[in-house]
């Protein structure tokens, strides 16, 4: 197999990241090129932004390369309201039905 030059790698990356995404393919793909002209290897991880945002992807990449425990700081986010329980939903349904029947 012919060794990859830096120019060939650049062309491959341009094709990989340029243009429209093919949604019939997985949202993440690995490419391994283990025959670079200088004897090195290249691993390319192509991940669509729908899989994760920048912070979560940094954590993923750090976990791939770091043998220690990775702690990724999380951005503060607004507290989501708690989902109503089944009983709260049932109460709301019964209350709404009673109110509807009580209307003249």
C-alpha positions as a Markdown table, in Angstrom:
| # | Residue | x | y | z |
|---|---|---|---|---|
| 1 | Unk | 0.0 | 0.0 | 0.0 |
| 2 | Unk | 1.4 | 3.4 | -1.0 |
| 3 | Unk | 2.4 | 5.7 | 2.0 |
| 4 | Unk | 0.3 | 8.7 | 2.5 |
| 5 | Unk | 1.9 | 12.1 | 2.0 |
| 6 | Unk | 0.9 | 15.2 | 4.0 |
| 7 | Unk | -0.8 | 16.5 | 0.8 |
| 8 | Unk | -2.9 | 13.4 | 0.4 |
| 9 | Unk | -3.9 | 13.6 | 4.1 |
| 10 | Unk | -4.9 | 17.2 | 3.7 |
| 11 | Unk | -7.0 | 16.4 | 0.6 |
| 12 | Unk | -8.7 | 13.5 | 2.6 |
| 13 | Unk | -9.4 | 15.9 | 5.5 |
| 14 | Unk | -10.8 | 18.5 | 3.1 |
| 15 | Unk | -13.2 | 16.0 | 1.6 |
| 16 | Unk | -14.1 | 14.6 | 5.0 |
| 17 | Unk | -15.0 | 17.9 | 6.6 |
| 18 | Unk | -16.1 | 19.9 | 3.6 |
| 19 | Unk | -19.4 | 19.8 | 1.9 |
| 20 | Unk | -22.8 | 18.4 | 3.0 |
| 21 | Unk | -23.0 | 15.6 | 5.7 |
| 22 | Unk | -24.4 | 12.3 | 4.6 |
| 23 | Unk | -27.1 | 11.6 | 7.2 |
| 24 | Unk | -27.3 | 7.9 | 6.2 |
| 25 | Unk | -23.9 | 7.4 | 7.8 |
| 26 | Unk | -23.2 | 7.2 | 11.5 |
| 27 | Unk | -22.8 | 10.5 | 13.4 |
| 28 | Unk | -19.3 | 9.4 | 14.5 |
| 29 | Unk | -16.5 | 7.6 | 12.6 |
| 30 | Unk | -12.9 | 6.7 | 13.2 |
| 31 | Unk | -10.3 | 6.7 | 10.4 |
| 32 | Unk | -6.9 | 5.2 | 11.0 |
| 33 | Unk | -4.0 | 5.9 | 8.6 |
| 34 | Unk | -1.1 | 3.8 | 9.7 |
| 35 | Unk | 1.2 | 4.3 | 6.7 |
| 36 | Unk | 2.2 | 7.9 | 6.6 |
| 37 | Unk | 5.3 | 8.6 | 4.5 |
| 38 | Unk | 7.3 | 9.6 | 7.6 |
| 39 | Unk | 6.4 | 6.3 | 9.4 |
| 40 | Unk | 3.8 | 7.8 | 11.7 |
| 41 | Unk | 0.2 | 7.0 | 12.1 |
| 42 | Unk | -2.8 | 9.3 | 12.2 |
| 43 | Unk | -6.2 | 8.6 | 13.9 |
| 44 | Unk | -9.1 | 10.8 | 12.8 |
| 45 | Unk | -12.2 | 11.0 | 14.9 |
| 46 | Unk | -15.1 | 12.6 | 12.9 |
| 47 | Unk | -18.0 | 13.4 | 15.3 |
| 48 | Unk | -21.1 | 15.3 | 14.3 |
| 49 | Unk | -22.0 | 18.2 | 16.6 |
| 50 | Unk | -25.4 | 16.5 | 17.3 |
| 51 | Unk | -23.5 | 13.9 | 19.4 |
| 52 | Unk | -22.2 | 16.4 | 21.9 |
| 53 | Unk | -21.2 | 20.0 | 22.5 |
| 54 | Unk | -17.6 | 21.2 | 22.8 |
| 55 | Unk | -17.2 | 20.5 | 26.5 |
| 56 | Unk | -18.6 | 17.0 | 26.4 |
| 57 | Unk | -16.4 | 16.2 | 23.3 |
| 58 | Unk | -13.3 | 17.4 | 25.1 |
| 59 | Unk | -14.2 | 15.1 | 28.0 |
| 60 | Unk | -14.6 | 12.2 | 25.5 |
| 61 | Unk | -11.3 | 12.9 | 23.8 |
| 62 | Unk | -9.5 | 13.3 | 27.1 |
| 63 | Unk | -10.9 | 9.9 | 28.3 |
| 64 | Unk | -9.5 | 8.2 | 25.2 |
| 65 | Unk | -5.9 | 9.5 | 25.7 |
| 66 | Unk | -5.6 | 9.9 | 29.5 |
| 67 | Unk | -5.0 | 6.9 | 31.8 |
| 68 | Unk | -6.1 | 8.9 | 34.9 |
| 69 | Unk | -9.5 | 10.0 | 36.0 |
| 70 | Unk | -10.8 | 12.8 | 33.8 |
| 71 | Unk | -12.8 | 15.5 | 35.5 |
| 72 | Unk | -14.5 | 17.9 | 33.0 |
| 73 | Unk | -16.0 | 21.0 | 34.5 |
| 74 | Unk | -19.6 | 21.4 | 33.6 |
| 75 | Unk | -21.0 | 24.7 | 32.5 |
| 76 | Unk | -23.7 | 26.0 | 34.9 |
| 77 | Unk | -27.2 | 25.4 | 33.6 |
| 78 | Unk | -30.6 | 26.5 | 34.6 |
| 79 | Unk | -32.3 | 24.1 | 36.9 |
| 80 | Unk | -35.1 | 22.3 | 35.1 |
| 81 | Unk | -38.4 | 22.0 | 36.9 |
| 82 | Unk | -39.2 | 18.6 | 38.2 |
| 83 | Unk | -41.4 | 16.4 | 36.1 |
| 84 | Unk | -44.9 | 15.9 | 37.6 |
| 85 | Unk | -45.5 | 12.6 | 39.1 |
| 86 | Unk | -48.2 | 10.2 | 38.0 |
| 87 | Unk | -50.3 | 11.3 | 41.0 |
| 88 | Unk | -49.8 | 15.0 | 40.2 |
| 89 | Unk | -50.9 | 14.3 | 36.6 |
| 90 | Unk | -53.9 | 12.3 | 37.8 |
| 91 | Unk | -54.8 | 15.1 | 40.3 |
| 92 | Unk | -54.7 | 17.7 | 37.4 |
| 93 | Unk | -56.9 | 15.5 | 35.2 |
| 94 | Unk | -59.5 | 15.0 | 37.9 |
| 95 | Unk | -59.4 | 18.6 | 39.0 |
| 96 | Unk | -59.9 | 19.7 | 35.4 |
| 97 | Unk | -62.8 | 17.3 | 34.9 |
| 98 | Unk | -64.5 | 18.5 | 38.1 |
| 99 | Unk | -64.0 | 22.1 | 37.1 |
| 100 | Unk | -65.5 | 21.4 | 33.7 |
| 101 | Unk | -68.5 | 19.7 | 35.1 |
| 102 | Unk | -69.0 | 22.5 | 37.7 |
| 103 | Unk | -69.3 | 25.1 | 34.9 |
| 104 | Unk | -72.8 | 26.2 | 34.0 |
